[in-house]
């Protein structure tokens, strides 16, 4: 009797293996983009789905927010200052179909787009603006990247410039500029004090010239 079952054993094992490979379980934060004989069939998940091996193919897509570190970029500002800038980008897939079909690798494409946009936007601003208007620059970069990745089914949530690094010579130049600015302000304050004192002296002279008695009294005070 066992010998009669041996011919059916191999097909049964193959069938079980095919069935096991056909069963896919997707967690809540993933979707499966399914292709049938190379053509797009639909987006499935989460939960238990069946993918027929050899006929259907499935590509998993993570819907969670992805943190992308933008490598340091050499940027020449509008006032011809060379700086190294890096940033961090937060994005997520909102349309798995377009993220897989419209672009080969949406992670790499988003990274490359972020690098070029970072150089392009910051190159239109002065160094002082990079240092003092970082929130506005973050918003501008986020809007530009988000508009271009929308076709790929990507939503860019936020962009943050992390560091603006200057070389040592530029740091020393900025320090000298700040020192010169402090000296200029000190001289202006001193000059304004001298101007106010001279005005008071003129007013006092006018008062004393109109009253000869006050002039004589001031003379006697000086002798005393």
PDB file of C-alpha atoms in Angstrom, residues 70 89 91 110 113-115 117-118 139-150 152 154 156 159:
ATOM      1  CA  UNK A  70      21.496  63.979   1.928  1.00  0.00           C
ATOM      2  CA  UNK A  89      14.853  64.499   3.963  1.00  0.00           C
ATOM      3  CA  UNK A  91       9.359  61.267   2.645  1.00  0.00           C
ATOM      4  CA  UNK A 110      14.708  61.047  -4.558  1.00  0.00           C
ATOM      5  CA  UNK A 113      16.936  65.041  -6.797  1.00  0.00           C
ATOM      6  CA  UNK A 114      17.437  66.264  -3.218  1.00  0.00           C
ATOM      7  CA  UNK A 115      21.173  66.787  -3.802  1.00  0.00           C
ATOM      8  CA  UNK A 117      17.866  70.861  -5.508  1.00  0.00           C
ATOM      9  CA  UNK A 118      19.913  71.627  -2.397  1.00  0.00           C
ATOM     10  CA  UNK A 139      10.416  75.223   3.047  1.00  0.00           C
ATOM     11  CA  UNK A 140      11.570  76.230  -0.458  1.00  0.00           C
ATOM     12  CA  UNK A 141      13.571  73.030  -0.937  1.00  0.00           C
ATOM     13  CA  UNK A 142      10.711  70.876   0.367  1.00  0.00           C
ATOM     14  CA  UNK A 143       8.197  72.452  -2.028  1.00  0.00           C
ATOM     15  CA  UNK A 144      10.455  71.997  -5.071  1.00  0.00           C
ATOM     16  CA  UNK A 145      11.288  68.345  -4.328  1.00  0.00           C
ATOM     17  CA  UNK A 146       7.676  67.517  -3.440  1.00  0.00           C
ATOM     18  CA  UNK A 147       6.398  68.980  -6.712  1.00  0.00           C
ATOM     19  CA  UNK A 148       8.820  66.879  -8.776  1.00  0.00           C
ATOM     20  CA  UNK A 149       8.358  63.607  -6.854  1.00  0.00           C
ATOM     21  CA  UNK A 150       4.562  63.793  -6.943  1.00  0.00           C
ATOM     22  CA  UNK A 152       6.458  59.114  -8.674  1.00  0.00           C
ATOM     23  CA  UNK A 154       6.172  60.235  -3.327  1.00  0.00           C
ATOM     24  CA  UNK A 156       8.036  64.812   0.809  1.00  0.00           C
ATOM     25  CA  UNK A 159      13.496  68.912   4.645  1.00  0.00           C
TER      26      UNK A 159
END
